[in-house]
Amino acid sequence: MVPPAIWGVLDKLAYGLNLTVGCRENRPRIDAAAARRAAADLRPHVVADAVETDYDAACPVLNLPPVDASFYRPVESDVPALILTGAYDTFTAPARAEAMGRSLRRATLMSFRGIGHDVLGVSPCGRSAAARFVETLTTGDAGACVERLLPPTFATRLPAP
């Protein structure tokens, strides 16, 4: 179900770095057994027995201290910031992006209809707005495009054999 272009990117990710960061930042706050129990209801889409297993193996070996509790506090700033999210963003969901914007007092939030996490990768409109923001600290009329994309269509019936 994942396009080959995405697999190409995933194949090149530094998985060791991912595990290192995850073991310090995420794993201390995750109950892996509870995550597996919750995932059991998601079969066949999620294999519950595989949830968190990479971290089960890596974290004890890496033996890294967890990050300081202050790491989890929201950053507060008056520096201009641009926050991009998509309506289908599972990494920086619109609600989380909005929460982030509350502590970044000069933030501009753009939530794109019909897009997931990779706004810059899939939206020329998003790239234009981001470039304009970098140059002028405003998206100007480039930000008017967030509603242009239509939501994706989903098959609700399997094709006849």
CSV table of N, CA and C in Angstrom, one decimal:
chain,number,residue,atom,x,y,z
A,1,MET,N,0.8,-1.2,0.0
A,1,MET,CA,0.0,0.0,0.0
A,1,MET,C,0.9,1.3,0.0
A,2,VAL,N,2.1,1.1,0.4
A,2,VAL,CA,3.0,2.3,0.4
A,2,VAL,C,3.7,2.5,-0.9
A,3,PRO,N,3.6,3.7,-1.5
A,3,PRO,CA,4.2,3.9,-2.8
A,3,PRO,C,5.7,3.6,-2.8
A,4,PRO,N,6.3,3.1,-3.9
A,4,PRO,CA,7.7,2.8,-4.0
A,4,PRO,C,8.6,4.0,-3.6
A,5,ALA,N,8.2,5.2,-3.9
A,5,ALA,CA,9.0,6.4,-3.6
A,5,ALA,C,9.1,6.5,-2.1
A,6,ILE,N,8.1,6.2,-1.4
A,6,ILE,CA,8.2,6.3,0.1
A,6,ILE,C,9.1,5.2,0.6
A,7,TRP,N,9.0,4.0,0.1
A,7,TRP,CA,9.9,3.0,0.6
A,7,TRP,C,11.3,3.4,0.3
A,8,GLY,N,11.6,4.0,-0.8
A,8,GLY,CA,13.0,4.5,-1.1
A,8,GLY,C,13.5,5.4,0.0
A,9,VAL,N,12.6,6.3,0.5
A,9,VAL,CA,13.0,7.2,1.6
A,9,VAL,C,13.2,6.4,2.8
A,10,LEU,N,12.3,5.5,3.2
A,10,LEU,CA,12.4,4.7,4.4
A,10,LEU,C,13.6,3.9,4.4
A,11,ASP,N,14.0,3.3,3.3
A,11,ASP,CA,15.2,2.5,3.2
A,11,ASP,C,16.5,3.3,3.5
A,12,LYS,N,16.4,4.6,3.3
A,12,LYS,CA,17.6,5.4,3.5
A,12,LYS,C,17.6,6.1,4.9
A,13,LEU,N,16.6,5.9,5.7
A,13,LEU,CA,16.5,6.6,7.0
A,13,LEU,C,17.6,5.9,7.9
A,14,ALA,N,18.1,6.7,8.8
A,14,ALA,CA,19.1,6.2,9.8
A,14,ALA,C,18.3,5.5,10.9
A,15,TYR,N,18.0,4.2,10.8
A,15,TYR,CA,17.2,3.6,11.8
A,15,TYR,C,17.9,3.5,13.1
A,16,GLY,N,19.2,3.4,13.2
A,16,GLY,CA,19.9,3.5,14.5
A,16,GLY,C,19.6,4.8,15.2
A,17,LEU,N,19.6,5.9,14.4
A,17,LEU,CA,19.3,7.2,15.0
A,17,LEU,C,17.9,7.2,15.5
A,18,ASN,N,17.0,6.7,14.7
A,18,ASN,CA,15.6,6.6,15.2
A,18,ASN,C,15.5,5.9,16.5
A,19,LEU,N,16.1,4.7,16.6
A,19,LEU,CA,16.1,4.0,17.8
A,19,LEU,C,16.7,4.7,19.0
A,20,THR,N,17.8,5.4,18.7
A,20,THR,CA,18.5,6.1,19.8
A,20,THR,C,17.6,7.2,20.3
A,21,VAL,N,17.1,8.0,19.4
A,21,VAL,CA,16.2,9.1,19.9
A,21,VAL,C,14.9,8.5,20.6
A,22,GLY,N,14.3,7.5,20.0
A,22,GLY,CA,13.2,6.9,20.6
A,22,GLY,C,13.4,6.3,22.0
A,23,CYS,N,14.6,5.7,22.2
A,23,CYS,CA,14.9,5.1,23.5
A,23,CYS,C,15.1,6.2,24.5
A,24,ARG,N,15.5,7.4,24.2
A,24,ARG,CA,15.7,8.5,25.1
A,24,ARG,C,14.4,9.3,25.3
A,25,GLU,N,13.7,9.6,24.2
A,25,GLU,CA,12.6,10.5,24.3
A,25,GLU,C,11.2,9.8,24.5
A,26,ASN,N,11.0,8.7,23.8
A,26,ASN,CA,9.7,8.2,23.7
A,26,ASN,C,9.5,7.0,24.7
A,27,ARG,N,10.4,6.0,24.6
A,27,ARG,CA,10.3,4.8,25.3
A,27,ARG,C,10.1,4.9,26.8
A,28,PRO,N,10.7,5.9,27.5
A,28,PRO,CA,10.5,6.0,28.9
A,28,PRO,C,9.0,6.4,29.3
A,29,ARG,N,8.3,6.8,28.3
A,29,ARG,CA,6.9,7.2,28.5
A,29,ARG,C,5.9,6.2,27.9
A,30,ILE,N,6.4,5.1,27.4
A,30,ILE,CA,5.5,4.2,26.7
A,30,ILE,C,5.5,2.9,27.5
A,31,ASP,N,4.3,2.4,27.7
A,31,ASP,CA,4.1,1.1,28.3
A,31,ASP,C,3.9,0.1,27.1
A,32,ALA,N,5.0,-0.6,26.7
A,32,ALA,CA,4.9,-1.4,25.5
A,32,ALA,C,3.9,-2.5,25.6
A,33,ALA,N,3.7,-3.1,26.8
A,33,ALA,CA,2.7,-4.2,26.9
A,33,ALA,C,1.3,-3.6,26.7
A,34,ALA,N,1.1,-2.4,27.2
A,34,ALA,CA,-0.3,-1.8,27.0
A,34,ALA,C,-0.5,-1.4,25.6
A,35,ALA,N,0.6,-1.0,24.9
A,35,ALA,CA,0.5,-0.7,23.4
A,35,ALA,C,0.2,-1.9,22.6
A,36,ARG,N,0.8,-3.1,23.0
A,36,ARG,CA,0.5,-4.3,22.3
A,36,ARG,C,-0.9,-4.8,22.5
A,37,ARG,N,-1.4,-4.6,23.8
A,37,ARG,CA,-2.8,-5.0,24.1
A,37,ARG,C,-3.8,-4.1,23.3
A,38,ALA,N,-3.5,-2.8,23.2
A,38,ALA,CA,-4.3,-1.9,22.4
A,38,ALA,C,-4.3,-2.2,21.0
A,39,ALA,N,-3.2,-2.6,20.5
A,39,ALA,CA,-3.0,-2.9,19.0
A,39,ALA,C,-3.7,-4.2,18.6
A,40,ALA,N,-4.0,-5.1,19.6
A,40,ALA,CA,-4.6,-6.4,19.3
A,40,ALA,C,-6.0,-6.2,18.6
A,41,ASP,N,-6.7,-5.1,18.9
A,41,ASP,CA,-8.0,-4.9,18.2
A,41,ASP,C,-7.8,-4.4,16.8
A,42,LEU,N,-6.6,-4.1,16.3
A,42,LEU,CA,-6.4,-3.5,15.0
A,42,LEU,C,-5.9,-4.5,14.0
A,43,ARG,N,-6.0,-5.8,14.3
A,43,ARG,CA,-5.7,-6.8,13.3
A,43,ARG,C,-6.6,-6.7,12.1
A,44,PRO,N,-6.3,-6.9,10.9
A,44,PRO,CA,-5.0,-7.4,10.4
A,44,PRO,C,-4.1,-6.2,10.0
A,45,HIS,N,-4.5,-5.0,10.3
A,45,HIS,CA,-3.7,-3.8,9.9
A,45,HIS,C,-2.5,-3.6,10.8
A,46,VAL,N,-2.5,-4.0,12.0
A,46,VAL,CA,-1.4,-3.9,12.9
A,46,VAL,C,-1.1,-5.3,13.5
A,47,VAL,N,0.1,-5.8,13.5
A,47,VAL,CA,0.4,-7.0,14.2
A,47,VAL,C,0.9,-6.7,15.6
A,48,ALA,N,0.0,-6.9,16.5
A,48,ALA,CA,0.2,-6.5,17.9
A,48,ALA,C,1.5,-7.0,18.5
A,49,ASP,N,1.9,-8.2,18.1
A,49,ASP,CA,3.1,-8.8,18.7
A,49,ASP,C,4.4,-8.1,18.2
A,50,ALA,N,4.2,-7.3,17.1
A,50,ALA,CA,5.4,-6.6,16.6
A,50,ALA,C,5.5,-5.1,17.1
A,51,VAL,N,4.5,-4.7,17.8
A,51,VAL,CA,4.5,-3.3,18.3
A,51,VAL,C,5.6,-3.1,19.3
A,52,GLU,N,6.4,-2.1,19.1
A,52,GLU,CA,7.5,-1.7,20.1
A,52,GLU,C,8.6,-2.8,20.2
A,53,THR,N,8.6,-3.8,19.4
A,53,THR,CA,9.7,-4.9,19.6
A,53,THR,C,11.1,-4.4,19.2
A,54,ASP,N,11.2,-3.5,18.3
A,54,ASP,CA,12.5,-3.0,18.0
A,54,ASP,C,13.1,-2.2,19.2
A,55,TYR,N,12.2,-1.5,19.9
A,55,TYR,CA,12.7,-0.8,21.1
A,55,TYR,C,12.9,-1.7,22.2
A,56,ASP,N,12.1,-2.8,22.3
A,56,ASP,CA,12.4,-3.9,23.3
A,56,ASP,C,13.8,-4.4,23.2
A,57,ALA,N,14.2,-4.6,22.0
A,57,ALA,CA,15.6,-5.1,21.8
A,57,ALA,C,16.7,-4.0,21.9
A,58,ALA,N,16.4,-2.8,21.4
A,58,ALA,CA,17.5,-1.8,21.3
A,58,ALA,C,17.7,-1.1,22.6
A,59,CYS,N,16.7,-0.7,23.3
A,59,CYS,CA,16.8,0.2,24.4
A,59,CYS,C,17.7,-0.4,25.5
A,60,PRO,N,17.5,-1.7,25.9
A,60,PRO,CA,18.3,-2.2,27.0
A,60,PRO,C,19.8,-2.2,26.5
A,61,VAL,N,20.1,-2.5,25.3
A,61,VAL,CA,21.4,-2.6,24.8
A,61,VAL,C,22.1,-1.2,24.7
A,62,LEU,N,21.3,-0.2,24.3
A,62,LEU,CA,21.8,1.2,24.2
A,62,LEU,C,22.0,1.8,25.6
A,63,ASN,N,21.1,1.4,26.5
A,63,ASN,CA,21.3,1.8,27.9
A,63,ASN,C,21.5,3.3,28.1
A,64,LEU,N,20.6,4.1,27.4
A,64,LEU,CA,20.7,5.5,27.4
A,64,LEU,C,19.9,6.1,28.5
A,65,PRO,N,20.3,7.2,29.1
A,65,PRO,CA,19.4,7.8,30.1
A,65,PRO,C,18.3,8.5,29.4
A,66,PRO,N,17.1,8.6,30.0
A,66,PRO,CA,16.0,9.3,29.4
A,66,PRO,C,16.3,10.8,29.4
A,67,VAL,N,15.7,11.5,28.5
A,67,VAL,CA,15.9,13.0,28.5
A,67,VAL,C,15.3,13.6,29.8
A,68,ASP,N,15.8,14.8,30.1
A,68,ASP,CA,15.3,15.5,31.3
A,68,ASP,C,13.8,15.8,31.1
A,69,ALA,N,13.0,15.8,32.2
A,69,ALA,CA,11.6,16.1,32.1
A,69,ALA,C,11.3,17.4,31.5
A,70,SER,N,12.2,18.4,31.5
A,70,SER,CA,12.0,19.7,30.9
A,70,SER,C,11.8,19.6,29.4
A,71,PHE,N,12.4,18.5,28.8
A,71,PHE,CA,12.3,18.3,27.4
A,71,PHE,C,10.9,18.3,26.9
A,72,TYR,N,9.9,17.8,27.7
A,72,TYR,CA,8.6,17.6,27.3
A,72,TYR,C,7.7,18.9,27.5
A,73,ARG,N,8.3,19.9,28.1
A,73,ARG,CA,7.5,21.2,28.2
A,73,ARG,C,7.5,21.9,26.9
A,74,PRO,N,6.3,22.5,26.6
A,74,PRO,CA,6.3,23.3,25.3
A,74,PRO,C,7.3,24.4,25.3
A,75,VAL,N,7.8,24.6,24.1
A,75,VAL,CA,8.7,25.8,23.9
A,75,VAL,C,7.9,27.0,23.9
A,76,GLU,N,8.3,28.1,24.5
A,76,GLU,CA,7.7,29.3,24.4
A,76,GLU,C,8.6,30.3,23.7
A,77,SER,N,8.1,31.1,22.8
A,77,SER,CA,8.9,31.9,22.0
A,77,SER,C,8.1,33.1,21.4
A,78,ASP,N,8.8,34.2,21.2
A,78,ASP,CA,8.2,35.3,20.4
A,78,ASP,C,8.8,35.4,19.0
A,79,VAL,N,9.6,34.4,18.6
A,79,VAL,CA,10.3,34.4,17.3
A,79,VAL,C,9.2,33.9,16.3
A,80,PRO,N,9.1,34.6,15.2
A,80,PRO,CA,8.2,34.1,14.1
A,80,PRO,C,8.4,32.7,13.7
A,81,ALA,N,7.3,32.0,13.6
A,81,ALA,CA,7.4,30.5,13.3
A,81,ALA,C,6.3,30.2,12.3
A,82,LEU,N,6.6,29.3,11.4
A,82,LEU,CA,5.6,28.8,10.5
A,82,LEU,C,5.3,27.3,10.8
A,83,ILE,N,4.1,27.0,11.1
A,83,ILE,CA,3.7,25.6,11.5
A,83,ILE,C,2.8,25.1,10.3
A,84,LEU,N,3.3,24.0,9.7
A,84,LEU,CA,2.6,23.4,8.6
A,84,LEU,C,2.0,22.0,9.0
A,85,THR,N,0.8,21.8,8.8
A,85,THR,CA,0.2,20.5,9.0
A,85,THR,C,-0.8,20.2,7.9
A,86,GLY,N,-1.2,18.9,7.9
A,86,GLY,CA,-2.2,18.5,6.9
A,86,GLY,C,-3.4,17.9,7.7
A,87,ALA,N,-4.6,18.0,7.1
A,87,ALA,CA,-5.8,17.4,7.8
A,87,ALA,C,-5.6,16.0,8.1
A,88,TYR,N,-4.8,15.3,7.3
A,88,TYR,CA,-4.5,13.8,7.6
A,88,TYR,C,-3.1,13.6,8.2
A,89,ASP,N,-2.6,14.5,8.8
A,89,ASP,CA,-1.2,14.4,9.4
A,89,ASP,C,-1.3,13.6,10.7
A,90,THR,N,-0.6,12.5,10.7
A,90,THR,CA,-0.6,11.6,11.9
A,90,THR,C,0.6,11.9,12.8
A,91,PHE,N,1.6,12.7,12.3
A,91,PHE,CA,2.8,13.0,13.1
A,91,PHE,C,2.6,14.3,13.8
A,92,THR,N,2.1,15.3,13.1
A,92,THR,CA,1.8,16.6,13.7
A,92,THR,C,0.4,16.9,13.4
A,93,ALA,N,-0.5,16.2,14.1
A,93,ALA,CA,-1.9,16.4,13.8
A,93,ALA,C,-2.4,17.8,14.0
A,94,PRO,N,-3.4,18.3,13.3
A,94,PRO,CA,-3.8,19.7,13.4
A,94,PRO,C,-4.0,20.2,14.9
A,95,ALA,N,-4.6,19.3,15.7
A,95,ALA,CA,-4.8,19.7,17.1
A,95,ALA,C,-3.5,19.9,17.8
A,96,ARG,N,-2.5,19.1,17.5
A,96,ARG,CA,-1.2,19.3,18.2
A,96,ARG,C,-0.5,20.6,17.6
A,97,ALA,N,-0.7,20.8,16.3
A,97,ALA,CA,-0.1,22.0,15.7
A,97,ALA,C,-0.7,23.3,16.3
A,98,GLU,N,-2.0,23.2,16.5
A,98,GLU,CA,-2.7,24.4,17.2
A,98,GLU,C,-2.2,24.6,18.6
A,99,ALA,N,-2.0,23.5,19.3
A,99,ALA,CA,-1.4,23.6,20.7
A,99,ALA,C,0.0,24.2,20.6
A,100,MET,N,0.8,23.8,19.7
A,100,MET,CA,2.1,24.3,19.5
A,100,MET,C,2.1,25.8,19.3
A,101,GLY,N,1.1,26.2,18.4
A,101,GLY,CA,1.0,27.6,18.1
A,101,GLY,C,0.6,28.5,19.3
A,102,ARG,N,0.0,27.9,20.3
A,102,ARG,CA,-0.3,28.7,21.5
A,102,ARG,C,0.9,29.1,22.3
A,103,SER,N,1.9,28.4,22.3
A,103,SER,CA,3.1,28.7,23.0
A,103,SER,C,4.2,29.5,22.1
A,104,LEU,N,4.0,29.4,20.8
A,104,LEU,CA,4.8,30.2,19.9
A,104,LEU,C,4.0,31.4,19.5
A,105,ARG,N,4.1,32.5,20.2
A,105,ARG,CA,3.2,33.6,20.2
A,105,ARG,C,3.1,34.3,18.8
A,106,ARG,N,4.2,34.1,18.0
A,106,ARG,CA,4.1,34.8,16.7
A,106,ARG,C,4.1,33.7,15.6
A,107,ALA,N,3.4,32.6,15.9
A,107,ALA,CA,3.3,31.5,14.9
A,107,ALA,C,2.2,31.8,13.9
A,108,THR,N,2.5,31.3,12.7
A,108,THR,CA,1.5,31.3,11.6
A,108,THR,C,1.2,29.8,11.4
A,109,LEU,N,0.0,29.4,11.5
A,109,LEU,CA,-0.4,28.0,11.4
A,109,LEU,C,-1.1,27.8,10.0
A,110,MET,N,-0.6,26.9,9.3
A,110,MET,CA,-1.3,26.5,8.0
A,110,MET,C,-1.7,25.1,8.0
A,111,SER,N,-3.0,24.8,8.0
A,111,SER,CA,-3.5,23.4,8.0
A,111,SER,C,-4.1,23.1,6.6
A,112,PHE,N,-3.4,22.2,5.9
A,112,PHE,CA,-3.8,22.0,4.5
A,112,PHE,C,-4.8,20.9,4.4
A,113,ARG,N,-5.9,21.1,3.7
A,113,ARG,CA,-6.9,20.2,3.4
A,113,ARG,C,-6.4,19.1,2.4
A,114,GLY,N,-6.7,17.9,2.6
A,114,GLY,CA,-6.4,16.8,1.7
A,114,GLY,C,-4.9,16.4,1.7
A,115,ILE,N,-4.1,16.8,2.7
A,115,ILE,CA,-2.7,16.4,2.8
A,115,ILE,C,-2.4,15.7,4.1
A,116,GLY,N,-1.4,14.9,4.1
A,116,GLY,CA,-0.9,14.3,5.4
A,116,GLY,C,0.2,15.1,6.0
A,117,HIS,N,1.3,14.4,6.4
A,117,HIS,CA,2.4,15.1,7.1
A,117,HIS,C,3.3,15.8,6.2
A,118,ASP,N,3.5,15.4,5.0
A,118,ASP,CA,4.6,15.9,4.1
A,118,ASP,C,4.1,17.1,3.3
A,119,VAL,N,3.7,18.2,3.9
A,119,VAL,CA,3.2,19.3,3.2
A,119,VAL,C,4.2,19.9,2.2
A,120,LEU,N,5.4,20.0,2.6
A,120,LEU,CA,6.4,20.6,1.7
A,120,LEU,C,6.7,19.6,0.5
A,121,GLY,N,6.6,18.3,0.7
A,121,GLY,CA,6.9,17.4,-0.3
A,121,GLY,C,5.9,17.2,-1.3
A,122,VAL,N,4.6,17.5,-1.0
A,122,VAL,CA,3.5,17.2,-1.9
A,122,VAL,C,2.8,18.4,-2.4
A,123,SER,N,3.0,19.6,-1.8
A,123,SER,CA,2.2,20.7,-2.1
A,123,SER,C,3.1,21.9,-2.6
A,124,PRO,N,3.0,22.2,-3.9
A,124,PRO,CA,3.7,23.4,-4.4
A,124,PRO,C,3.2,24.7,-3.6
A,125,CYS,N,1.9,24.7,-3.3
A,125,CYS,CA,1.4,25.8,-2.5
A,125,CYS,C,2.1,25.9,-1.2
A,126,GLY,N,2.3,24.8,-0.5
A,126,GLY,CA,3.0,24.8,0.8
A,126,GLY,C,4.4,25.3,0.7
A,127,ARG,N,5.1,24.8,-0.4
A,127,ARG,CA,6.5,25.3,-0.6
A,127,ARG,C,6.5,26.8,-0.9
A,128,SER,N,5.6,27.3,-1.6
A,128,SER,CA,5.5,28.7,-1.9
A,128,SER,C,5.3,29.5,-0.7
A,129,ALA,N,4.3,29.0,0.2
A,129,ALA,CA,4.0,29.8,1.4
A,129,ALA,C,5.2,29.7,2.3
A,130,ALA,N,5.9,28.6,2.4
A,130,ALA,CA,7.1,28.5,3.3
A,130,ALA,C,8.2,29.4,2.8
A,131,ALA,N,8.5,29.4,1.5
A,131,ALA,CA,9.5,30.3,1.0
A,131,ALA,C,9.2,31.7,1.2
A,132,ARG,N,7.9,32.1,1.0
A,132,ARG,CA,7.5,33.5,1.3
A,132,ARG,C,7.7,33.8,2.7
A,133,PHE,N,7.4,32.9,3.6
A,133,PHE,CA,7.5,33.1,5.1
A,133,PHE,C,9.0,33.4,5.4
A,134,VAL,N,9.9,32.6,4.9
A,134,VAL,CA,11.3,32.7,5.1
A,134,VAL,C,11.8,34.1,4.7
A,135,GLU,N,11.3,34.6,3.6
A,135,GLU,CA,11.7,35.8,3.0
A,135,GLU,C,11.1,37.0,3.7
A,136,THR,N,9.8,36.9,4.1
A,136,THR,CA,9.1,38.1,4.6
A,136,THR,C,8.4,38.0,6.0
A,137,LEU,N,8.5,36.8,6.6
A,137,LEU,CA,7.8,36.5,7.8
A,137,LEU,C,6.3,36.5,7.8
A,138,THR,N,5.8,36.4,6.6
A,138,THR,CA,4.4,36.3,6.3
A,138,THR,C,4.1,35.4,5.1
A,139,THR,N,3.0,34.7,5.1
A,139,THR,CA,2.7,33.9,3.9
A,139,THR,C,2.0,34.7,2.8
A,140,GLY,N,1.5,35.9,3.2
A,140,GLY,CA,0.7,36.7,2.3
A,140,GLY,C,-0.3,35.9,1.5
A,141,ASP,N,-0.5,36.2,0.3
A,141,ASP,CA,-1.6,35.6,-0.5
A,141,ASP,C,-1.2,34.1,-0.8
A,142,ALA,N,0.1,33.7,-0.6
A,142,ALA,CA,0.5,32.4,-0.8
A,142,ALA,C,-0.2,31.4,0.1
A,143,GLY,N,-0.7,31.9,1.3
A,143,GLY,CA,-1.3,31.1,2.2
A,143,GLY,C,-2.8,30.8,1.9
A,144,ALA,N,-3.3,31.4,0.8
A,144,ALA,CA,-4.7,31.3,0.5
A,144,ALA,C,-5.0,29.9,-0.1
A,145,CYS,N,-4.0,29.1,-0.3
A,145,CYS,CA,-4.2,27.8,-1.1
A,145,CYS,C,-4.5,26.7,-0.2
A,146,VAL,N,-4.6,26.8,1.1
A,146,VAL,CA,-4.7,25.7,2.0
A,146,VAL,C,-6.0,24.9,1.8
A,147,GLU,N,-7.0,25.5,1.3
A,147,GLU,CA,-8.3,24.8,1.1
A,147,GLU,C,-8.4,24.2,-0.3
A,148,ARG,N,-7.5,24.4,-1.2
A,148,ARG,CA,-7.6,24.1,-2.6
A,148,ARG,C,-7.6,22.6,-2.8
A,149,LEU,N,-6.9,21.8,-2.1
A,149,LEU,CA,-6.8,20.4,-2.3
A,149,LEU,C,-8.1,19.7,-1.8
A,150,LEU,N,-8.5,18.7,-2.6
A,150,LEU,CA,-9.7,17.9,-2.2
A,150,LEU,C,-9.2,16.8,-1.3
A,151,PRO,N,-10.1,16.3,-0.4
A,151,PRO,CA,-9.7,15.1,0.4
A,151,PRO,C,-9.5,13.9,-0.6
A,152,PRO,N,-8.7,13.0,-0.2
A,152,PRO,CA,-8.5,11.8,-1.0
A,152,PRO,C,-9.8,11.0,-1.1
A,153,THR,N,-9.9,10.2,-2.1
A,153,THR,CA,-11.1,9.3,-2.2
A,153,THR,C,-10.6,7.9,-1.7
A,154,PHE,N,-11.5,7.2,-1.1
A,154,PHE,CA,-11.3,5.9,-0.6
A,154,PHE,C,-12.2,4.9,-1.2
A,155,ALA,N,-11.7,3.7,-1.6
A,155,ALA,CA,-12.6,2.7,-2.1
A,155,ALA,C,-13.4,2.2,-0.9
A,156,THR,N,-14.7,2.1,-1.1
A,156,THR,CA,-15.6,1.6,-0.1
A,156,THR,C,-16.1,0.2,-0.4
A,157,ARG,N,-15.8,-0.3,-1.6
A,157,ARG,CA,-16.2,-1.6,-2.1
A,157,ARG,C,-15.0,-2.2,-2.8
A,158,LEU,N,-14.8,-3.5,-2.7
A,158,LEU,CA,-13.8,-4.2,-3.5
A,158,LEU,C,-14.3,-4.4,-4.9
A,159,PRO,N,-13.5,-4.3,-5.9
A,159,PRO,CA,-13.9,-4.6,-7.2
A,159,PRO,C,-14.4,-6.0,-7.4
A,160,ALA,N,-15.3,-6.2,-8.2
A,160,ALA,CA,-15.8,-7.6,-8.5
A,160,ALA,C,-14.7,-8.4,-9.1
A,161,PRO,N,-14.7,-9.7,-8.7
A,161,PRO,CA,-13.6,-10.6,-9.2
A,161,PRO,C,-13.7,-10.8,-10.7
